[in-house]
Coordinates of N, CA, C and O in Angstrom, one line a residue:
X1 N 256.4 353.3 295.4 CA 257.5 352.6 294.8 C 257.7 351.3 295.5 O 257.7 351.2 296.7
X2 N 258.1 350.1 294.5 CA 258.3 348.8 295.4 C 259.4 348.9 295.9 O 260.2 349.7 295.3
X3 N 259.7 348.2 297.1 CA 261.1 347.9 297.8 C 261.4 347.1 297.2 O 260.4 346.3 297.2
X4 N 262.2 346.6 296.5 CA 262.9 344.9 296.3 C 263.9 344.9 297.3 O 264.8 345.7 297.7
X5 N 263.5 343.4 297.8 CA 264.1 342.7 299.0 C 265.4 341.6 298.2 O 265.4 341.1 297.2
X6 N 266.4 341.7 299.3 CA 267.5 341.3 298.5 C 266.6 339.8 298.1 O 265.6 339.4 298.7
X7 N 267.3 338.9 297.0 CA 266.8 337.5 297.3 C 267.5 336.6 297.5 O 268.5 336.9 296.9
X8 N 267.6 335.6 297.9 CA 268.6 334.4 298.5 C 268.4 333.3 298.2 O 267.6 332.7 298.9
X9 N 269.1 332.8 297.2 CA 268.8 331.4 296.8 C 270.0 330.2 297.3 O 271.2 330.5 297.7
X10 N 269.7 329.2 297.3 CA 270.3 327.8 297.8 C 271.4 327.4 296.7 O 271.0 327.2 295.5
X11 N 272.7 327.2 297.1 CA 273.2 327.2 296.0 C 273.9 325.7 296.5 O 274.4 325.3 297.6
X12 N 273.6 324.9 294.8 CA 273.4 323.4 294.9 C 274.8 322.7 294.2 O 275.5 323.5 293.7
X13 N 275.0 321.7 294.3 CA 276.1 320.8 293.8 C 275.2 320.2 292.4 O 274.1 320.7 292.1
X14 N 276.0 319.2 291.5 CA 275.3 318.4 290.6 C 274.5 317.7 290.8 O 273.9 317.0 289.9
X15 N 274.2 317.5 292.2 CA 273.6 316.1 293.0 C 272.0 317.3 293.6 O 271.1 316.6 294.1
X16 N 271.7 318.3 293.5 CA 271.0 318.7 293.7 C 271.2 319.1 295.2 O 270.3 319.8 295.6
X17 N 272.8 318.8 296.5 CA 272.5 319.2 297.5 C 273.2 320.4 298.1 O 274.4 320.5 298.0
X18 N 272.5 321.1 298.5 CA 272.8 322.4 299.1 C 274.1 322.9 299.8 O 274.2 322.8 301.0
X19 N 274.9 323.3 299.1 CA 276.2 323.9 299.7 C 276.5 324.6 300.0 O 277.6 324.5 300.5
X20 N 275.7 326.2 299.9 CA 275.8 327.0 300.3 C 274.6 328.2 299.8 O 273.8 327.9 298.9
X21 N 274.5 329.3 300.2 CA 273.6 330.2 299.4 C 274.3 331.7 298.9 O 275.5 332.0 299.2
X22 N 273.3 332.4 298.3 CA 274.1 333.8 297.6 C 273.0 334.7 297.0 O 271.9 334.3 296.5
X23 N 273.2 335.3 297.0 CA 272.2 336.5 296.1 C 271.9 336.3 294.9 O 272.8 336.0 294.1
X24 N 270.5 336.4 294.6 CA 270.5 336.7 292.9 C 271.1 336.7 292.2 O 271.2 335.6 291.5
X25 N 271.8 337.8 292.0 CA 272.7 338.4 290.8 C 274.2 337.7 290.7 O 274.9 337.6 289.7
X26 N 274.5 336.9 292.3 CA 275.8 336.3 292.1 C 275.4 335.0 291.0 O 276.3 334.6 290.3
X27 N 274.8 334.8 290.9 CA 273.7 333.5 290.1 C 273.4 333.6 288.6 O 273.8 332.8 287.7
X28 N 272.7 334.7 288.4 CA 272.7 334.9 287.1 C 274.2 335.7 286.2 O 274.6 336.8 286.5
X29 N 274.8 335.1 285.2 CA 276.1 335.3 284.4 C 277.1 334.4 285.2 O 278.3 334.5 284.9
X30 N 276.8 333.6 286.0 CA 277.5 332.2 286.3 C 277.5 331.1 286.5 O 277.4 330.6 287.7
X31 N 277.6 330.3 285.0 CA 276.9 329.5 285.1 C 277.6 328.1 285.9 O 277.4 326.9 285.8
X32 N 278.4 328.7 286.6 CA 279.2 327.5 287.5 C 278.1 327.3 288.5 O 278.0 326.2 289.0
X33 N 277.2 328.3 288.8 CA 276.8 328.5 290.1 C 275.2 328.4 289.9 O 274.5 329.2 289.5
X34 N 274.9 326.8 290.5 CA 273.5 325.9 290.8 C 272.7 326.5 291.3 O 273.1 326.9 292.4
X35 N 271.4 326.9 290.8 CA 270.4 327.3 292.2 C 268.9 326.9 291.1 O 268.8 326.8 289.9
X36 N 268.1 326.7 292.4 CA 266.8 326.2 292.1 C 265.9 326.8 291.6 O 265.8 328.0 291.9
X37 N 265.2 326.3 290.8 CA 263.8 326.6 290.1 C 262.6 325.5 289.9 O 262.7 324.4 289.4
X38 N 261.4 326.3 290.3 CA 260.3 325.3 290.2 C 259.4 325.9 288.7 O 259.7 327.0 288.2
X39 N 258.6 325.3 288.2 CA 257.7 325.3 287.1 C 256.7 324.5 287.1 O 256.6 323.4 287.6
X40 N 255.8 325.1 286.4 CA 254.3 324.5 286.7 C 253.8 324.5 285.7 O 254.2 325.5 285.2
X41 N 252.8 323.7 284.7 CA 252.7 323.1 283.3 C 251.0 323.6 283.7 O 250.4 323.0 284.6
X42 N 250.5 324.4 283.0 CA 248.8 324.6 283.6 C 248.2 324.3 282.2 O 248.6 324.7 281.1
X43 N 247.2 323.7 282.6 CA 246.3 322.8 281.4 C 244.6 322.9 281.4 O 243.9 322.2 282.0
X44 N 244.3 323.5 281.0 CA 242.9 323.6 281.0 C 242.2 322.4 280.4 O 242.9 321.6 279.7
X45 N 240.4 322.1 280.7 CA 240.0 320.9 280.4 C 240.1 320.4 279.1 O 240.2 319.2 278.8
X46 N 240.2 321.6 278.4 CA 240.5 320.9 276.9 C 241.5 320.7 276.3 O 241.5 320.7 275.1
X47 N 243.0 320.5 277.2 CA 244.1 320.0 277.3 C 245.4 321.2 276.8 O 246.5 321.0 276.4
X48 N 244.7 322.5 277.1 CA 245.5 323.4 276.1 C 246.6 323.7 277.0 O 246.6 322.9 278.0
X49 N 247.8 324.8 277.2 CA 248.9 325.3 277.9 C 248.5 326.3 277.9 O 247.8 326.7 277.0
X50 N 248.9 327.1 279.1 CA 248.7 328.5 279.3 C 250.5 328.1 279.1 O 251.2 327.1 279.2
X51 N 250.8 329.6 278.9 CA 251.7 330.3 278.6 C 252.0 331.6 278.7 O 251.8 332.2 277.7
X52 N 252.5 332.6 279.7 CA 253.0 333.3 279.9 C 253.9 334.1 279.3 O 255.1 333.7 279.2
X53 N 253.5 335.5 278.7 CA 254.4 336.5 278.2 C 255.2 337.0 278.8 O 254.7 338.0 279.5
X54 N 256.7 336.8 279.1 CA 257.9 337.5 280.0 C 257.6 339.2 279.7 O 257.4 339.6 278.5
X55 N 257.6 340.0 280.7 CA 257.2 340.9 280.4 C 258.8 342.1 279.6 O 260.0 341.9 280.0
X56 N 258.7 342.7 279.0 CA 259.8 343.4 278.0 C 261.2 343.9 279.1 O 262.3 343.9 278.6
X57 N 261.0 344.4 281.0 CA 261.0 344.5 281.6 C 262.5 344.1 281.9 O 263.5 344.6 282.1
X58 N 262.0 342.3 281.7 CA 262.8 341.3 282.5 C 264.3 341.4 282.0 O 264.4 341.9 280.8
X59 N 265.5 341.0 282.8 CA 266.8 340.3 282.3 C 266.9 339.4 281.4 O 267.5 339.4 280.3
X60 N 266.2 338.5 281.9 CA 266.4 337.3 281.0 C 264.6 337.0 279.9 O 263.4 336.9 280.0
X61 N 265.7 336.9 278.9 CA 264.7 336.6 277.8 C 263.5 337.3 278.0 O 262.4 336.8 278.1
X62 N 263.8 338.9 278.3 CA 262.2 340.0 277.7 C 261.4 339.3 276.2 O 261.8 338.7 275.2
X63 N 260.3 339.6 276.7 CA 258.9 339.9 275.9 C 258.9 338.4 275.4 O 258.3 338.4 274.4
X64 N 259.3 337.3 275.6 CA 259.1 335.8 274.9 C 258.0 335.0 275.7 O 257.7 335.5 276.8
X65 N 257.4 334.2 275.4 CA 256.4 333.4 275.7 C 257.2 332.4 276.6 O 258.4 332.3 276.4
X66 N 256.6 331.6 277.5 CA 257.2 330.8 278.6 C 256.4 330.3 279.1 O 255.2 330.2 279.0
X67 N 257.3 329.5 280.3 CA 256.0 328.3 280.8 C 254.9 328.6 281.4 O 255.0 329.7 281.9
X68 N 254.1 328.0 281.5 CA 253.1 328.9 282.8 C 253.4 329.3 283.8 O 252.6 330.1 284.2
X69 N 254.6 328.9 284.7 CA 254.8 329.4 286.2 C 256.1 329.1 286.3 O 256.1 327.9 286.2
X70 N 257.3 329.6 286.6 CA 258.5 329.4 286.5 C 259.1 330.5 287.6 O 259.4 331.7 287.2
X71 N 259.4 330.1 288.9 CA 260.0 331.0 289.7 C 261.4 330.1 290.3 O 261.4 328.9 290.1
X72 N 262.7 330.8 291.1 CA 263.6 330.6 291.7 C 262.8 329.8 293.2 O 261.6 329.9 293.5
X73 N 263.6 329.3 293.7 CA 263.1 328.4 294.8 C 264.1 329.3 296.0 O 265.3 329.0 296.0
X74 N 263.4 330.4 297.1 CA 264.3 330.7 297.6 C 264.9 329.7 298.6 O 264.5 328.6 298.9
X75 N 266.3 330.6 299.4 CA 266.9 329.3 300.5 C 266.1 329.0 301.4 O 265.3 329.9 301.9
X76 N 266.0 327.6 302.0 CA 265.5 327.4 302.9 C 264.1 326.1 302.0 O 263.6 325.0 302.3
X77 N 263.8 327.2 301.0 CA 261.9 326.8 300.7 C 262.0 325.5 300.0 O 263.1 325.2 299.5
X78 N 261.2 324.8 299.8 CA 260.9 323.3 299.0 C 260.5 324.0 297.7 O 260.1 325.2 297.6
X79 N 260.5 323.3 296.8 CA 260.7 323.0 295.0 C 258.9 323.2 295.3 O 258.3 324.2 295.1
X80 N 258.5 322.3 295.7 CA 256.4 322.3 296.1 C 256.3 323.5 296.2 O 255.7 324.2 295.4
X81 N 257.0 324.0 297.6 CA 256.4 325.2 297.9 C 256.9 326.4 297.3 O 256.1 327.3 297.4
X82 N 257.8 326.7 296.6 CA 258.1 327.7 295.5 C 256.7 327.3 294.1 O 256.4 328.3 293.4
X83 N 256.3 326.5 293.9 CA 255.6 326.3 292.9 C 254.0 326.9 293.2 O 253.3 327.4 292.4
X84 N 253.8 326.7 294.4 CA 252.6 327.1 294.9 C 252.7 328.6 295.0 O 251.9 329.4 294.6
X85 N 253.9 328.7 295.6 CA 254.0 330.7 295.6 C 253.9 331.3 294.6 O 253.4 332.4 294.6
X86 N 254.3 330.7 293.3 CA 254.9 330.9 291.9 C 253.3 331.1 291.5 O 252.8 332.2 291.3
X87 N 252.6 329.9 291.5 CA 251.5 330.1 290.9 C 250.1 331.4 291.7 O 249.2 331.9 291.2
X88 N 250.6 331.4 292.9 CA 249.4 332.7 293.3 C 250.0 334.0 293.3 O 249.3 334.9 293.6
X89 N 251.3 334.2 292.9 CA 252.4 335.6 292.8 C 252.5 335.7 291.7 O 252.8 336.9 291.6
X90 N 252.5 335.3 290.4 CA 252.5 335.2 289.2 C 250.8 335.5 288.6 O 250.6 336.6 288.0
X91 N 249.7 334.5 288.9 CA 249.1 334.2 288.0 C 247.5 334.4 289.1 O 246.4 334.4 288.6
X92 N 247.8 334.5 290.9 CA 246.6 334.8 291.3 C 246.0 333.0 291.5 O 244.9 332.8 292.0
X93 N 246.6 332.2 291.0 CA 246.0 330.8 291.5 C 246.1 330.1 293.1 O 247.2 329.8 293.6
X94 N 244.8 329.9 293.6 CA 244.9 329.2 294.8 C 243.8 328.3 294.8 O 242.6 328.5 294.3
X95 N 244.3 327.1 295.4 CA 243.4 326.3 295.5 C 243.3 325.1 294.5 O 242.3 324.4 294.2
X96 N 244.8 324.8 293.7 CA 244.4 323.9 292.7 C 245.5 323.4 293.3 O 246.2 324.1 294.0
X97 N 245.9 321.8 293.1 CA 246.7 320.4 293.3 C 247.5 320.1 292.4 O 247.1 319.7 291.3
X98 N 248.9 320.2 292.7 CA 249.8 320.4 291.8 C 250.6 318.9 291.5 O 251.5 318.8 292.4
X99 N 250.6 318.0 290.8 CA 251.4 317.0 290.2 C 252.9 317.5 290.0 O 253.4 318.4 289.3
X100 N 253.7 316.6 290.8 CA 255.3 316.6 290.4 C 255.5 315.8 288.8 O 254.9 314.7 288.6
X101 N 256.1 316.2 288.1 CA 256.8 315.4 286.6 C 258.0 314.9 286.7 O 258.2 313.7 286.5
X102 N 259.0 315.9 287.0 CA 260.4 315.7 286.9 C 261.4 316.8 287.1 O 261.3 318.1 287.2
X103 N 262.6 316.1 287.3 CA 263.2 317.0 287.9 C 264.8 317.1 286.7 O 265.4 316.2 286.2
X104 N 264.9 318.3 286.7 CA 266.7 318.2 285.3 C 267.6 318.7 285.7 O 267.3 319.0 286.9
X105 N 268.7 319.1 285.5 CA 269.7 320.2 285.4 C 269.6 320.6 284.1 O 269.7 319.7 283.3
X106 N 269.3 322.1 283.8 CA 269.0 322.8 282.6 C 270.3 323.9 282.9 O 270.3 324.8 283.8
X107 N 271.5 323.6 281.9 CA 272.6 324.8 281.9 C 272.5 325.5 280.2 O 271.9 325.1 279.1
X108 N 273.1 326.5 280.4 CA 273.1 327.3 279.7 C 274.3 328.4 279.4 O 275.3 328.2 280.2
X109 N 274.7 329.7 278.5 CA 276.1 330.3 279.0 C 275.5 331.2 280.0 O 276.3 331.5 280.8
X110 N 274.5 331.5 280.3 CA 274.1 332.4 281.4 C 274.0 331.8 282.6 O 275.0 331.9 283.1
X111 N 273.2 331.3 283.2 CA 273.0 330.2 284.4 C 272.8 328.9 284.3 O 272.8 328.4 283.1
X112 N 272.7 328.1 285.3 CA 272.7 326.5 285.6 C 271.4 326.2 286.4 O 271.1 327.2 287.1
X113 N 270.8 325.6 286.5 CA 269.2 325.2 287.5 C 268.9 323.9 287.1 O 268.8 323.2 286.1
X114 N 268.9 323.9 288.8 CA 268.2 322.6 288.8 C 266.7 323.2 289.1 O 266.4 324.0 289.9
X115 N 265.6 322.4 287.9 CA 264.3 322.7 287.5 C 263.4 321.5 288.0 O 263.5 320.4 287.6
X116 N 262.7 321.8 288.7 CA 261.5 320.7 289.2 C 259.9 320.9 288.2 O 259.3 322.0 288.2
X117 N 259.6 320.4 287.7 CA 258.5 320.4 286.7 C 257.2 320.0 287.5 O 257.3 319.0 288.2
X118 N 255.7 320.8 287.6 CA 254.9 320.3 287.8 C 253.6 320.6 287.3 O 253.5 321.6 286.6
X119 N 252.6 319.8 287.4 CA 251.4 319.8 285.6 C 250.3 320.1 287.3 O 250.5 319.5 288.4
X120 N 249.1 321.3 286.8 CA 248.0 321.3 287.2 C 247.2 321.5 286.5 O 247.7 321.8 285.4
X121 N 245.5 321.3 286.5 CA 244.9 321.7 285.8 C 244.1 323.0 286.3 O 244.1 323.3 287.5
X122 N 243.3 323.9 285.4 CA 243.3 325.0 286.2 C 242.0 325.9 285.0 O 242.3 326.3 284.0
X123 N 240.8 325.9 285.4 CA 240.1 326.6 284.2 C 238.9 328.1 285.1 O 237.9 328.8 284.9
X124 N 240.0 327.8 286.1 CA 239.3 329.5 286.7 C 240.1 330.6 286.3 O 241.0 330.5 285.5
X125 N 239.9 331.7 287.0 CA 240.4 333.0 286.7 C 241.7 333.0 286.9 O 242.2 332.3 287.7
X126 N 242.6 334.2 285.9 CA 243.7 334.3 286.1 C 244.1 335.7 286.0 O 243.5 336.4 285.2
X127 N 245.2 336.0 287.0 CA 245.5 337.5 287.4 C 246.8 337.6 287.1 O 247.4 337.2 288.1
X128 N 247.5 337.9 286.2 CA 248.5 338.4 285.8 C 249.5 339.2 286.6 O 249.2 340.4 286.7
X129 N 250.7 338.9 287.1 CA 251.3 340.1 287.8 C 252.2 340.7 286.8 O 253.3 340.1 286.4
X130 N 251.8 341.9 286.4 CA 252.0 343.1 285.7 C 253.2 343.2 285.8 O 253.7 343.3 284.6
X131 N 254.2 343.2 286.9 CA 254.9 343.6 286.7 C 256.3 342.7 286.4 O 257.4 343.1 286.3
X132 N 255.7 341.2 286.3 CA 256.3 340.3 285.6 C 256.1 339.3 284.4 O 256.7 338.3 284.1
X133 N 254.9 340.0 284.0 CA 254.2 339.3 282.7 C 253.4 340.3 282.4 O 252.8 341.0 283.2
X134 N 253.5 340.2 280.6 CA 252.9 341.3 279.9 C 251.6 340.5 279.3 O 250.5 341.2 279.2
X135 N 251.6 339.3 279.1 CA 250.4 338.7 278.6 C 250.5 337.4 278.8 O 251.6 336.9 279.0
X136 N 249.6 336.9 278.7 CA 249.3 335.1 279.1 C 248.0 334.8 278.5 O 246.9 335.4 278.5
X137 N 248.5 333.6 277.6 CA 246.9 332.5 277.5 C 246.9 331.4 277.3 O 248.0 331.0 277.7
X138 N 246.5 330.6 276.9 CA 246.1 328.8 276.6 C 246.4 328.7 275.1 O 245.9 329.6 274.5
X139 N 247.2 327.8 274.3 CA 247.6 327.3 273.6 C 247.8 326.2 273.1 O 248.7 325.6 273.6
X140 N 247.4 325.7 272.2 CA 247.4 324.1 271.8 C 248.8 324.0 271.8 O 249.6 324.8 271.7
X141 N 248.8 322.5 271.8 CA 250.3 322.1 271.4 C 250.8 321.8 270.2 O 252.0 321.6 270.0
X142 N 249.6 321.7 269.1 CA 249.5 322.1 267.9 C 250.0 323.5 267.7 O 251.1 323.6 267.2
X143 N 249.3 324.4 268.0 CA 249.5 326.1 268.2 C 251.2 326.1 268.0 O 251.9 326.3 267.1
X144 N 251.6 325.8 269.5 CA 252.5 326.1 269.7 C 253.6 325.7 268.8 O 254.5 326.5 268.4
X145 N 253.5 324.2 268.5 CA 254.7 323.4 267.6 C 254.8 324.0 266.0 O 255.9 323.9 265.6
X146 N 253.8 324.6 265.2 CA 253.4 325.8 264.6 C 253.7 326.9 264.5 O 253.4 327.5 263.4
X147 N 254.2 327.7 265.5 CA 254.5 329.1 265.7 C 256.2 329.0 265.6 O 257.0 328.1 265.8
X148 N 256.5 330.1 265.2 CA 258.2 330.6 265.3 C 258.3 329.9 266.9 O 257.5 330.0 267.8
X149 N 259.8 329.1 266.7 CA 260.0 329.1 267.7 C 260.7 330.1 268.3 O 260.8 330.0 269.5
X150 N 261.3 331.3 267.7 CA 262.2 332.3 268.5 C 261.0 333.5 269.1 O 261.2 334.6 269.5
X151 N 259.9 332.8 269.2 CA 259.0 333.8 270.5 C 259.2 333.6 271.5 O 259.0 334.4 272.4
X152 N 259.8 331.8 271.6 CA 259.5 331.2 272.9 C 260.9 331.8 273.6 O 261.5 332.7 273.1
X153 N 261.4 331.2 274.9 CA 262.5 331.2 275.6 C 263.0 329.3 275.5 O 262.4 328.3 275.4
X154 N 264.4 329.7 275.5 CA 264.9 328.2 275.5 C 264.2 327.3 275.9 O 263.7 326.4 275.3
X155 N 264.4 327.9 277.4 CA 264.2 327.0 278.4 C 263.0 326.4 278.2 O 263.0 325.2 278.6
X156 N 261.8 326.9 277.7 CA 260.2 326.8 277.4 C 260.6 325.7 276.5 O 260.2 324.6 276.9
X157 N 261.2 325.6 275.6 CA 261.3 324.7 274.6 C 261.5 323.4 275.2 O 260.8 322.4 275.0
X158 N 262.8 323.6 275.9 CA 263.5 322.6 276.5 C 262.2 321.5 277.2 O 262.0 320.3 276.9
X159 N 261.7 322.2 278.2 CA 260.6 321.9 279.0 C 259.6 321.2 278.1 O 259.8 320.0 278.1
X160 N 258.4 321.8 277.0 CA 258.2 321.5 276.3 C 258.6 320.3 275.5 O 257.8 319.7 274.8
X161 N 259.6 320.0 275.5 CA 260.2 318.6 274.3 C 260.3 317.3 275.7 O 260.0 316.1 275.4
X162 N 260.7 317.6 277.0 CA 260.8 316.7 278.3 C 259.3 316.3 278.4 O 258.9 315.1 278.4
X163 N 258.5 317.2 278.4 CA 257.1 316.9 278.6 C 256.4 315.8 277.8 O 255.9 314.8 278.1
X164 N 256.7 316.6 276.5 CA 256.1 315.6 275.5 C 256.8 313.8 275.7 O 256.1 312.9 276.1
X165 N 257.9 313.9 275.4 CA 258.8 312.6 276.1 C 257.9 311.8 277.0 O 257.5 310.6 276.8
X166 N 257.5 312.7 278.3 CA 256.9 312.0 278.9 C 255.4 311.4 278.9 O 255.1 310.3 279.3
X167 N 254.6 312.4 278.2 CA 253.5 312.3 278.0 C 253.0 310.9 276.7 O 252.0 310.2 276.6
X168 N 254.3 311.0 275.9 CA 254.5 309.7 275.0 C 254.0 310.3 273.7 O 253.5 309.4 273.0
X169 N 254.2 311.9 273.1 CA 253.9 312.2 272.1 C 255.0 312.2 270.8 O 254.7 312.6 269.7

């Protein structure tokens, strides 16, 4: 049986600076209350998205499709270095160079995050962690813009429409 370890995130002002920290759960259902998230945009050579299936499991938005790598930034850690954890604890990725995009405040009625966005490319193996994703694959952005959007999770969307923005589509 797993232990879960309490978790501790950095709890932020509008300005992105650290005022204090708190548990998990004080974080999620308030959305007064800032804390960090990193995301990672993974692109294979033929320009497609991986996308990750939230596994049925989760709190927030079970079984929906999502970004490629999307974890909490705990206290203490860098937006980078949550992204790097994110991608070998999620998906088994080491060894690839991660591009910064941008950075938002993404609120919502459930939580508030400040979100750091970052694009890799990535066309080796991927390992799934089971027990926070039910399925993952590559996706055109065709594909995607095509499909129901109520598979996706907001926040995917959101992300999604900033990207394009930038990319100049």
């Amino acid at each position: 049986m797993k232990v879960m370890e309490k978790e501790i995130f950095d709890l932020v002002d509008e300005n992105d600076i650290v005022i204090g920290s708190a548990d998990r759960e004080d974080f999620h259902g308030d959305p007064r209350m800032i804390h960090r998230v990193a995301h990672v945009l993974i692109f294979d050579s033929s320009g497609e998205l991986y996308l990750q299936k939230r596994s049925i499991k989760k709190d927030v938005q079970p079984g929906k499709w999502d970004t490629s790598v999307g974890g909490h930034v705990n206290s203490g850690e860098s937006y980078e270095e949550a992204a790097y954890r994110e991608l070998k604890e999620e998906l088994g990725i080491e060894g690839t160079v991660i591009e910064f995009l941008y950075r938002y405040l993404h609120k919502n009625d459930y939580e508030s995050e400040f979100v750091s966005t970052y694009r890799c490319f990535w066309n080796g193996a991927i390992d799934i962690e089971k027990d926070e994703i039910d399925d993952g694959r590559f996706w055109s952005l065709k594909a995607i813009s095509e499909a129901d959007p109520r598979k996706f999770t907001p926040n995917f969307l959101d992300e999604l429409e900033r990207y394009e923005k930038l990319a100049g589509r």
